[in-house]
mmCIF file of C-alpha atoms in Angstrom:
data_model
loop_
_atom_site.group_PDB
_atom_site.id
_atom_site.type_symbol
_atom_site.label_atom_id
_atom_site.label_comp_id
_atom_site.label_asym_id
_atom_site.label_seq_id
_atom_site.Cartn_x
_atom_site.Cartn_y
_atom_site.Cartn_z
ATOM 1 C CA UNK A 1 105.710 71.973 141.934
ATOM 2 C CA UNK A 2 107.194 70.311 138.923
ATOM 3 C CA UNK A 3 104.889 70.192 135.902
ATOM 4 C CA UNK A 4 103.434 66.834 135.061
ATOM 5 C CA UNK A 5 105.433 65.041 132.394
ATOM 6 C CA UNK A 6 103.790 65.030 129.001
ATOM 7 C CA UNK A 7 102.093 61.697 128.297
ATOM 8 C CA UNK A 8 103.693 59.481 125.728
ATOM 9 C CA UNK A 9 101.858 58.854 122.482
ATOM 10 C CA UNK A 10 100.282 55.398 122.635
ATOM 11 C CA UNK A 11 101.767 52.741 120.405
ATOM 12 C CA UNK A 12 98.554 52.565 118.381
ATOM 13 C CA UNK A 13 98.871 56.287 117.638
ATOM 14 C CA UNK A 14 102.457 55.864 116.440
ATOM 15 C CA UNK A 15 101.368 53.015 114.176
ATOM 16 C CA UNK A 16 98.599 55.303 112.913
ATOM 17 C CA UNK A 17 101.152 58.004 112.081
ATOM 18 C CA UNK A 18 103.257 55.415 110.244
ATOM 19 C CA UNK A 19 100.217 54.308 108.219
ATOM 20 C CA UNK A 20 99.384 57.889 107.245
ATOM 21 C CA UNK A 21 102.979 58.538 106.196
ATOM 22 C CA UNK A 22 103.079 55.292 104.201
ATOM 23 C CA UNK A 23 99.831 56.231 102.475
ATOM 24 C CA UNK A 24 101.174 59.673 101.558
ATOM 25 C CA UNK A 25 104.378 58.325 99.989
ATOM 26 C CA UNK A 26 102.604 55.473 98.205
ATOM 27 C CA UNK A 27 99.980 57.863 96.831
ATOM 28 C CA UNK A 28 102.706 60.154 95.554
ATOM 29 C CA UNK A 29 104.455 57.334 93.691
ATOM 30 C CA UNK A 30 101.192 55.962 92.291
ATOM 31 C CA UNK A 31 100.250 59.408 90.982
ATOM 32 C CA UNK A 32 103.554 59.698 89.124
ATOM 33 C CA UNK A 33 102.694 56.473 87.304
ATOM 34 C CA UNK A 34 99.141 57.625 86.558
ATOM 35 C CA UNK A 35 100.184 61.072 85.333
ATOM 36 C CA UNK A 36 102.851 59.509 83.105
ATOM 37 C CA UNK A 37 100.050 57.718 81.261
ATOM 38 C CA UNK A 38 97.262 60.269 81.295
ATOM 39 C CA UNK A 39 99.292 63.464 80.813
ATOM 40 C CA UNK A 40 102.779 62.405 79.563
ATOM 41 C CA UNK A 41 105.912 61.661 81.558
ATOM 42 C CA UNK A 42 107.081 65.205 82.194
ATOM 43 C CA UNK A 43 103.916 65.919 84.180
ATOM 44 C CA UNK A 44 104.814 63.095 86.575
ATOM 45 C CA UNK A 45 107.337 65.427 88.206
ATOM 46 C CA UNK A 46 104.450 67.723 89.086
ATOM 47 C CA UNK A 47 103.445 65.252 91.797
ATOM 48 C CA UNK A 48 106.523 66.104 93.880
ATOM 49 C CA UNK A 49 105.350 69.701 93.981
ATOM 50 C CA UNK A 50 101.791 68.645 94.784
ATOM 51 C CA UNK A 51 102.959 66.729 97.847
ATOM 52 C CA UNK A 52 104.944 69.714 99.097
ATOM 53 C CA UNK A 53 102.000 71.999 98.394
ATOM 54 C CA UNK A 54 99.625 69.747 100.320
ATOM 55 C CA UNK A 55 101.902 69.483 103.340
ATOM 56 C CA UNK A 56 102.428 73.240 103.237
ATOM 57 C CA UNK A 57 98.702 73.958 103.135
ATOM 58 C CA UNK A 58 98.143 71.649 106.102
ATOM 59 C CA UNK A 59 100.979 73.263 108.037
ATOM 60 C CA UNK A 60 99.683 76.748 107.293
ATOM 61 C CA UNK A 61 96.195 75.746 108.447
ATOM 62 C CA UNK A 62 97.516 74.321 111.709
ATOM 63 C CA UNK A 63 99.757 77.348 112.267
ATOM 64 C CA UNK A 64 96.849 79.733 111.671
ATOM 65 C CA UNK A 65 95.078 78.160 114.635
ATOM 66 C CA UNK A 66 97.856 79.287 116.952
ATOM 67 C CA UNK A 67 97.858 77.164 120.078
ATOM 68 C CA UNK A 68 94.417 75.786 119.302
ATOM 69 C CA UNK A 69 95.536 72.867 117.156
ATOM 70 C CA UNK A 70 92.809 70.846 118.844
ATOM 71 C CA UNK A 71 89.221 71.906 119.472
ATOM 72 C CA UNK A 72 88.711 73.079 123.059
ATOM 73 C CA UNK A 73 86.810 69.944 123.976
ATOM 74 C CA UNK A 74 88.773 67.608 121.765
ATOM 75 C CA UNK A 75 90.674 64.624 123.084
ATOM 76 C CA UNK A 76 93.921 64.350 121.081
ATOM 77 C CA UNK A 77 93.488 60.796 119.836
ATOM 78 C CA UNK A 78 89.825 61.378 118.991
ATOM 79 C CA UNK A 79 90.722 64.454 116.926
ATOM 80 C CA UNK A 80 93.478 62.540 115.142
ATOM 81 C CA UNK A 81 91.043 59.724 114.392
ATOM 82 C CA UNK A 82 88.483 62.121 112.980
ATOM 83 C CA UNK A 83 91.009 63.907 110.783
ATOM 84 C CA UNK A 84 92.354 60.586 109.508
ATOM 85 C CA UNK A 85 88.823 59.511 108.540
ATOM 86 C CA UNK A 86 88.233 62.807 106.753
ATOM 87 C CA UNK A 87 91.532 62.353 104.915
ATOM 88 C CA UNK A 88 90.558 58.817 103.882
ATOM 89 C CA UNK A 89 87.243 59.794 102.337
ATOM 90 C CA UNK A 90 88.438 63.057 100.802
ATOM 91 C CA UNK A 91 91.598 61.591 99.261
ATOM 92 C CA UNK A 92 89.869 58.672 97.542
ATOM 93 C CA UNK A 93 86.986 60.729 96.175
ATOM 94 C CA UNK A 94 89.280 63.568 95.070
ATOM 95 C CA UNK A 95 91.701 61.276 93.236
ATOM 96 C CA UNK A 96 88.967 59.299 91.496
ATOM 97 C CA UNK A 97 87.371 62.561 90.408
ATOM 98 C CA UNK A 98 90.722 63.861 89.148
ATOM 99 C CA UNK A 99 91.076 60.779 86.944
ATOM 100 C CA UNK A 100 87.867 61.466 85.049
ATOM 101 C CA UNK A 101 89.250 64.882 84.062
ATOM 102 C CA UNK A 102 91.163 64.088 80.885
ATOM 103 C CA UNK A 103 92.739 67.176 79.337
ATOM 104 C CA UNK A 104 95.000 67.034 76.308
ATOM 105 C CA UNK A 105 98.020 68.469 78.096
ATOM 106 C CA UNK A 106 99.891 69.219 74.853
ATOM 107 C CA UNK A 107 97.171 71.765 74.021
ATOM 108 C CA UNK A 108 97.887 73.736 77.190
ATOM 109 C CA UNK A 109 99.038 76.885 75.383
ATOM 110 C CA UNK A 110 96.269 76.745 72.775
ATOM 111 C CA UNK A 111 93.153 76.010 74.791
ATOM 112 C CA UNK A 112 92.172 77.838 77.971
ATOM 113 C CA UNK A 113 89.900 74.944 78.889
ATOM 114 C CA UNK A 114 92.933 72.659 79.150
ATOM 115 C CA UNK A 115 94.556 75.018 81.645
ATOM 116 C CA UNK A 116 91.368 75.022 83.714
ATOM 117 C CA UNK A 117 91.183 71.218 83.624
ATOM 118 C CA UNK A 118 94.819 70.848 84.649
ATOM 119 C CA UNK A 119 94.282 73.299 87.496
ATOM 120 C CA UNK A 120 91.330 71.225 88.689
ATOM 121 C CA UNK A 121 93.479 68.074 88.566
ATOM 122 C CA UNK A 122 96.192 69.800 90.576
ATOM 123 C CA UNK A 123 93.772 70.913 93.277
ATOM 124 C CA UNK A 124 92.124 67.501 93.549
ATOM 125 C CA UNK A 125 95.444 65.639 93.537
ATOM 126 C CA UNK A 126 96.697 67.793 96.412
ATOM 127 C CA UNK A 127 93.907 66.665 98.760
ATOM 128 C CA UNK A 128 95.576 63.436 100.041
ATOM 129 C CA UNK A 129 98.693 65.357 101.024
ATOM 130 C CA UNK A 130 96.694 68.044 102.800
ATOM 131 C CA UNK A 131 95.007 65.277 104.785
ATOM 132 C CA UNK A 132 98.268 63.499 105.593
ATOM 133 C CA UNK A 133 99.925 66.764 106.585
ATOM 134 C CA UNK A 134 97.029 67.677 108.856
ATOM 135 C CA UNK A 135 97.181 64.341 110.677
ATOM 136 C CA UNK A 136 100.963 64.202 111.089
ATOM 137 C CA UNK A 137 101.162 67.895 111.958
ATOM 138 C CA UNK A 138 98.484 67.432 114.609
ATOM 139 C CA UNK A 139 100.369 64.491 116.102
ATOM 140 C CA UNK A 140 103.564 66.549 116.319
ATOM 141 C CA UNK A 141 101.671 69.414 117.965
ATOM 142 C CA UNK A 142 99.905 67.142 120.457
ATOM 143 C CA UNK A 143 103.108 65.449 121.645
ATOM 144 C CA UNK A 144 105.845 68.089 121.148
ATOM 145 C CA UNK A 145 108.106 66.650 123.836
ATOM 146 C CA UNK A 146 107.875 63.282 122.087
ATOM 147 C CA UNK A 147 108.285 64.668 118.587
ATOM 148 C CA UNK A 148 111.236 62.369 117.997
ATOM 149 C CA UNK A 149 109.023 59.307 118.403
ATOM 150 C CA UNK A 150 106.346 60.748 116.154
ATOM 151 C CA UNK A 151 108.906 61.697 113.523
ATOM 152 C CA UNK A 152 110.502 58.252 113.714
ATOM 153 C CA UNK A 153 107.098 56.677 113.062
ATOM 154 C CA UNK A 154 106.668 59.088 110.150
ATOM 155 C CA UNK A 155 110.001 58.086 108.608
ATOM 156 C CA UNK A 156 109.476 54.358 109.106
ATOM 157 C CA UNK A 157 106.012 54.596 107.581
ATOM 158 C CA UNK A 158 107.283 56.515 104.577
ATOM 159 C CA UNK A 159 109.954 53.923 103.899
ATOM 160 C CA UNK A 160 107.490 51.062 104.214
ATOM 161 C CA UNK A 161 105.047 52.854 101.907
ATOM 162 C CA UNK A 162 107.688 53.103 99.195
ATOM 163 C CA UNK A 163 108.476 49.396 99.586
ATOM 164 C CA UNK A 164 104.799 48.486 99.330
ATOM 165 C CA UNK A 165 104.561 50.296 96.002
ATOM 166 C CA UNK A 166 107.771 48.759 94.678
ATOM 167 C CA UNK A 167 106.639 45.224 95.436
ATOM 168 C CA UNK A 168 102.872 45.635 95.275
ATOM 169 C CA UNK A 169 102.132 47.677 92.179
ATOM 170 C CA UNK A 170 102.569 44.634 89.951
ATOM 171 C CA UNK A 171 99.631 42.989 91.719
ATOM 172 C CA UNK A 172 97.486 45.974 92.669
ATOM 173 C CA UNK A 173 98.160 48.422 89.840
ATOM 174 C CA UNK A 174 98.132 52.169 90.400
ATOM 175 C CA UNK A 175 94.388 52.244 91.117
ATOM 176 C CA UNK A 176 94.806 49.518 93.717
ATOM 177 C CA UNK A 177 97.620 51.469 95.371
ATOM 178 C CA UNK A 178 95.500 54.628 95.511
ATOM 179 C CA UNK A 179 92.585 52.697 96.985
ATOM 180 C CA UNK A 180 94.836 50.915 99.464
ATOM 181 C CA UNK A 181 96.215 54.258 100.627
ATOM 182 C CA UNK A 182 92.718 55.532 101.368
ATOM 183 C CA UNK A 183 92.090 52.374 103.390
ATOM 184 C CA UNK A 184 95.372 52.978 105.244
ATOM 185 C CA UNK A 185 94.105 56.439 106.233
ATOM 186 C CA UNK A 186 90.875 54.873 107.476
ATOM 187 C CA UNK A 187 92.711 52.159 109.413
ATOM 188 C CA UNK A 188 94.891 54.832 111.009
ATOM 189 C CA UNK A 189 91.687 56.467 112.224
ATOM 190 C CA UNK A 190 90.693 53.235 113.957
ATOM 191 C CA UNK A 191 94.129 52.965 115.577
ATOM 192 C CA UNK A 192 94.095 56.560 116.798
ATOM 193 C CA UNK A 193 90.843 55.821 118.603
ATOM 194 C CA UNK A 194 92.538 52.870 120.251
ATOM 195 C CA UNK A 195 89.461 50.706 119.812
ATOM 196 C CA UNK A 196 87.348 52.853 122.149
ATOM 197 C CA UNK A 197 85.140 54.335 119.434
ATOM 198 C CA UNK A 198 85.557 51.826 116.678
ATOM 199 C CA UNK A 199 82.227 52.222 114.882
ATOM 200 C CA UNK A 200 82.964 55.433 112.893
ATOM 201 C CA UNK A 201 86.320 54.068 111.783
ATOM 202 C CA UNK A 202 84.915 50.664 110.902
ATOM 203 C CA UNK A 203 82.079 52.184 108.883
ATOM 204 C CA UNK A 204 84.544 54.419 107.023
ATOM 205 C CA UNK A 205 86.859 51.491 106.318
ATOM 206 C CA UNK A 206 84.094 49.211 105.060
ATOM 207 C CA UNK A 207 82.508 51.943 102.943
ATOM 208 C CA UNK A 208 85.799 52.831 101.292
ATOM 209 C CA UNK A 209 86.548 49.138 100.741
ATOM 210 C CA UNK A 210 83.371 48.861 98.685
ATOM 211 C CA UNK A 211 84.289 51.932 96.626
ATOM 212 C CA UNK A 212 87.802 50.563 96.030
ATOM 213 C CA UNK A 213 86.478 47.188 94.891
ATOM 214 C CA UNK A 214 84.132 48.896 92.440
ATOM 215 C CA UNK A 215 86.958 51.101 91.143
ATOM 216 C CA UNK A 216 89.205 48.075 90.622
ATOM 217 C CA UNK A 217 86.605 46.362 88.431
ATOM 218 C CA UNK A 218 87.935 48.021 85.270
ATOM 219 C CA UNK A 219 91.096 50.091 85.244
ATOM 220 C CA UNK A 220 90.174 51.593 81.870
ATOM 221 C CA UNK A 221 87.330 53.447 83.567
ATOM 222 C CA UNK A 222 89.922 55.610 85.310
ATOM 223 C CA UNK A 223 93.286 55.501 83.554
ATOM 224 C CA UNK A 224 93.285 56.251 79.837
ATOM 225 C CA UNK A 225 96.397 57.315 77.907
ATOM 226 C CA UNK A 226 96.707 60.883 76.708
ATOM 227 C CA UNK A 227 94.955 61.353 73.351
ATOM 228 C CA UNK A 228 98.301 62.077 71.679
ATOM 229 C CA UNK A 229 99.787 58.712 72.704
ATOM 230 C CA UNK A 230 100.001 55.773 70.325
ATOM 231 C CA UNK A 231 97.923 53.466 72.514
ATOM 232 C CA UNK A 232 94.951 55.827 72.438
ATOM 233 C CA UNK A 233 94.815 55.517 68.635
ATOM 234 C CA UNK A 234 93.835 51.838 68.758
ATOM 235 C CA UNK A 235 92.598 51.227 72.302
ATOM 236 C CA UNK A 236 89.254 52.960 72.875
ATOM 237 C CA UNK A 237 87.480 51.110 75.704
ATOM 238 C CA UNK A 238 84.975 53.937 76.065
ATOM 239 C CA UNK A 239 83.827 53.026 72.537
ATOM 240 C CA UNK A 240 83.949 49.288 73.147
ATOM 241 C CA UNK A 241 87.273 48.861 71.305
ATOM 242 C CA UNK A 242 89.598 46.822 73.531
ATOM 243 C CA UNK A 243 92.903 46.198 71.762
ATOM 244 C CA UNK A 244 94.949 45.218 74.837
ATOM 245 C CA UNK A 245 95.485 41.499 75.468
ATOM 246 C CA UNK A 246 98.010 41.782 78.304
ATOM 247 C CA UNK A 247 98.844 44.509 80.821
ATOM 248 C CA UNK A 248 101.419 44.701 83.584
ATOM 249 C CA UNK A 249 102.503 47.318 86.119
ATOM 250 C CA UNK A 250 105.978 47.846 87.544
ATOM 251 C CA UNK A 251 107.535 50.792 89.405
ATOM 252 C CA UNK A 252 108.921 51.814 85.989
ATOM 253 C CA UNK A 253 105.486 52.135 84.408
ATOM 254 C CA UNK A 254 102.684 50.211 82.749
ATOM 255 C CA UNK A 255 103.096 48.064 79.670
ATOM 256 C CA UNK A 256 100.263 47.125 77.324
ATOM 257 C CA UNK A 257 100.558 44.366 74.732
ATOM 258 C CA UNK A 258 98.227 44.697 71.769
ATOM 259 C CA UNK A 259 96.711 41.716 70.037
ATOM 260 C CA UNK A 260 98.558 40.013 67.183
ATOM 261 C CA UNK A 261 98.256 41.578 63.740
ATOM 262 C CA UNK A 262 99.583 40.419 60.367
ATOM 263 C CA UNK A 263 101.198 43.119 58.300
ATOM 264 C CA UNK A 264 104.444 44.903 57.436
ATOM 265 C CA UNK A 265 107.370 44.757 59.862
ATOM 266 C CA UNK A 266 107.532 47.466 62.483
ATOM 267 C CA UNK A 267 111.114 48.192 63.462
ATOM 268 C CA UNK A 268 112.760 51.326 62.050
ATOM 269 C CA UNK A 269 113.290 52.702 58.584
ATOM 270 C CA UNK A 270 111.376 50.115 56.547
ATOM 271 C CA UNK A 271 109.750 51.470 53.408
ATOM 272 C CA UNK A 272 107.951 49.967 50.470
ATOM 273 C CA UNK A 273 105.909 46.812 50.078
ATOM 274 C CA UNK A 274 106.921 43.713 51.987
ATOM 275 C CA UNK A 275 106.137 40.107 51.227
ATOM 276 C CA UNK A 276 105.436 37.979 53.073
ATOM 277 C CA UNK A 277 103.449 39.664 55.788
ATOM 278 C CA UNK A 278 104.662 39.245 59.355
ATOM 279 C CA UNK A 279 103.061 38.421 62.681
ATOM 280 C CA UNK A 280 103.512 41.414 64.960
ATOM 281 C CA UNK A 281 102.581 42.363 68.510
ATOM 282 C CA UNK A 282 103.051 45.970 69.612
ATOM 283 C CA UNK A 283 104.054 46.777 73.194
ATOM 284 C CA UNK A 284 103.603 50.270 74.627
ATOM 285 C CA UNK A 285 105.100 51.698 77.791
ATOM 286 C CA UNK A 286 102.825 54.138 79.597
ATOM 287 C CA UNK A 287 100.764 54.239 76.414
ATOM 288 C CA UNK A 288 103.649 55.374 74.203
ATOM 289 C CA UNK A 289 107.230 54.447 73.202
ATOM 290 C CA UNK A 290 106.073 51.381 71.250
ATOM 291 C CA UNK A 291 108.335 48.406 70.746
ATOM 292 C CA UNK A 292 107.451 45.323 68.730
ATOM 293 C CA UNK A 293 107.668 41.566 68.973
ATOM 294 C CA UNK A 294 107.843 39.715 65.649
ATOM 295 C CA UNK A 295 106.673 36.135 65.441
ATOM 296 C CA UNK A 296 109.039 33.407 64.269
ATOM 297 C CA UNK A 297 108.805 29.639 64.363
ATOM 298 C CA UNK A 298 112.337 28.873 65.495
ATOM 299 C CA UNK A 299 115.054 31.080 63.997
ATOM 300 C CA UNK A 300 115.458 34.888 63.768
ATOM 301 C CA UNK A 301 116.805 34.363 60.236
ATOM 302 C CA UNK A 302 113.178 33.850 59.205
ATOM 303 C CA UNK A 303 112.765 37.638 59.492
ATOM 304 C CA UNK A 304 114.167 38.457 56.070
ATOM 305 C CA UNK A 305 113.286 42.137 56.423
ATOM 306 C CA UNK A 306 115.920 42.635 59.142
ATOM 307 C CA UNK A 307 118.880 43.479 56.848
ATOM 308 C CA UNK A 308 116.787 46.184 55.143
ATOM 309 C CA UNK A 309 116.145 47.986 58.415
ATOM 310 C CA UNK A 310 118.174 50.959 59.602
ATOM 311 C CA UNK A 311 118.821 48.984 62.772
ATOM 312 C CA UNK A 312 121.093 46.720 60.690
ATOM 313 C CA UNK A 313 123.528 49.519 59.833
ATOM 314 C CA UNK A 314 126.153 48.257 62.307
ATOM 315 C CA UNK A 315 126.238 44.897 60.547
ATOM 316 C CA UNK A 316 126.485 46.528 57.129
ATOM 317 C CA UNK A 317 129.447 48.588 58.336
ATOM 318 C CA UNK A 318 131.095 45.445 59.720
ATOM 319 C CA UNK A 319 130.507 43.670 56.413
ATOM 320 C CA UNK A 320 128.698 40.749 58.040
ATOM 321 C CA UNK A 321 126.015 39.297 55.737
ATOM 322 C CA UNK A 322 122.553 38.387 56.950
ATOM 323 C CA UNK A 323 121.958 34.726 57.875
ATOM 324 C CA UNK A 324 125.599 34.183 58.814
ATOM 325 C CA UNK A 325 125.866 30.915 60.774
ATOM 326 C CA UNK A 326 126.657 31.263 64.449
ATOM 327 C CA UNK A 327 130.333 30.711 65.276
ATOM 328 C CA UNK A 328 132.839 31.397 68.021
ATOM 329 C CA UNK A 329 134.403 34.031 65.761
ATOM 330 C CA UNK A 330 131.155 35.983 65.660
ATOM 331 C CA UNK A 331 130.663 39.346 67.313
ATOM 332 C CA UNK A 332 129.991 39.798 71.008
ATOM 333 C CA UNK A 333 126.984 42.101 71.277
ATOM 334 C CA UNK A 334 125.527 44.175 74.101
ATOM 335 C CA UNK A 335 121.916 45.289 73.598
ATOM 336 C CA UNK A 336 120.817 48.070 75.949
ATOM 337 C CA UNK A 337 117.037 48.120 76.031
ATOM 338 C CA UNK A 338 115.903 44.706 74.819
ATOM 339 C CA UNK A 339 112.290 45.752 74.273
ATOM 340 C CA UNK A 340 110.539 43.356 71.919
ATOM 341 C CA UNK A 341 113.821 41.691 71.042
ATOM 342 C CA UNK A 342 114.415 42.915 67.481
ATOM 343 C CA UNK A 343 118.018 43.980 68.159
ATOM 344 C CA UNK A 344 118.750 40.638 69.819
ATOM 345 C CA UNK A 345 117.217 38.795 66.850
ATOM 346 C CA UNK A 346 119.249 40.957 64.472
ATOM 347 C CA UNK A 347 122.486 40.015 66.230
ATOM 348 C CA UNK A 348 121.614 36.317 66.262
ATOM 349 C CA UNK A 349 120.689 36.450 62.571
ATOM 350 C CA UNK A 350 124.159 37.875 61.819
ATOM 351 C CA UNK A 351 125.995 35.055 63.560
ATOM 352 C CA UNK A 352 126.816 36.744 66.870
ATOM 353 C CA UNK A 353 128.797 34.471 69.179
ATOM 354 C CA UNK A 354 127.265 36.014 72.281
ATOM 355 C CA UNK A 355 124.453 38.494 72.907
ATOM 356 C CA UNK A 356 123.923 40.135 76.296
ATOM 357 C CA UNK A 357 120.731 42.103 76.781
ATOM 358 C CA UNK A 358 120.008 44.766 79.401
ATOM 359 C CA UNK A 359 116.412 45.718 80.200
ATOM 360 C CA UNK A 360 115.405 47.869 83.159
ATOM 361 C CA UNK A 361 111.711 46.994 83.099
ATOM 362 C CA UNK A 362 111.113 43.434 84.357
ATOM 363 C CA UNK A 363 107.652 43.347 82.790
ATOM 364 C CA UNK A 364 109.185 43.881 79.341
ATOM 365 C CA UNK A 365 111.763 41.186 79.984
ATOM 366 C CA UNK A 366 109.074 38.741 81.088
ATOM 367 C CA UNK A 367 107.342 39.067 77.722
ATOM 368 C CA UNK A 368 110.150 37.620 75.616
ATOM 369 C CA UNK A 369 111.525 35.199 78.196
ATOM 370 C CA UNK A 370 108.226 33.695 79.337
ATOM 371 C CA UNK A 371 104.771 34.873 78.297
ATOM 372 C CA UNK A 372 105.530 35.313 74.578
ATOM 373 C CA UNK A 373 108.637 33.128 74.360
ATOM 374 C CA UNK A 374 106.905 30.778 71.910
ATOM 375 C CA UNK A 375 105.858 33.718 69.738
ATOM 376 C CA UNK A 376 109.412 35.075 69.378
ATOM 377 C CA UNK A 377 111.003 31.661 68.912
ATOM 378 C CA UNK A 378 112.642 31.428 72.348
ATOM 379 C CA UNK A 379 115.504 33.650 71.243
ATOM 380 C CA UNK A 380 116.331 34.319 74.906
ATOM 381 C CA UNK A 381 117.337 30.660 75.221
ATOM 382 C CA UNK A 382 119.860 30.897 72.382
#
């Protein structure tokens, strides 16, 4: 007698696998953005290893069970649903807990406590990937003859998860992405059950939704820049000092715009006492790499400190005086990394005929072309 053909995975289960895969990829990307702020950029690459570690741990756990991937009495979809719910709760709680551990990573070789704290962050940050690996690995083991379908759902979900982060992080922020991924795990649990036992999944989903909403109330409760970053010197929300007036997320990172101050120019190489004082807004990227926007009424030539900056060396070498009127014979300038616009203003103030600016971060570009266009004198319209 021919063996009975293996049942196909239901469509709801394949959608559940896709959701879990999307959540895993989106969590991984969100963690790179969070680590870049809280630990410094080079630690963001650690997340790639954490994902591999988590999947490996899950695979080792499933392999250690031999043929007993499922409990003896377990129905495949019910077991998948339960493991997805566990992954939802564990991943959200573990990641939120990891964010309240705030080691000074640059003291790693000087303070044993920092090493312990980083190790704790690593363990906690691995939890979502252990959960995702357990669910997807279980699905592959349950339907081995249909592994191609399961794997296809895994790949499609991963691609969609990356797209969600690319287009959604500007609205949700990294915390919102992390919370949304936990909800995706929980929703996958509901789909695995196929609506037959919806109460546990619904309760998990609603409970996590409440936690996510509370976590989204104030991002500064969870994501603070490393203590050695420039932003942490002036922005201390835990002490009631809120210096940030605008914040934006992109896949490239988070920008923070500090409130306007009046003081010396902040470009590069300026020394001594300057009169008059200038209106300045500082912009940080992931809490560091500050760039500045300088306020003008209409014309970059108002910034009389520009020719005394080291950034003006190219114009000194060319022999072009400051405040040269714009003309068709002026230089054609390419500025790579527009930032706060000082280099663009410098070119315009030296009579450049054309200035092309390149900026990879759309949130930075939006500052000088829209939100703070009045502050910088609409130089982007020149």
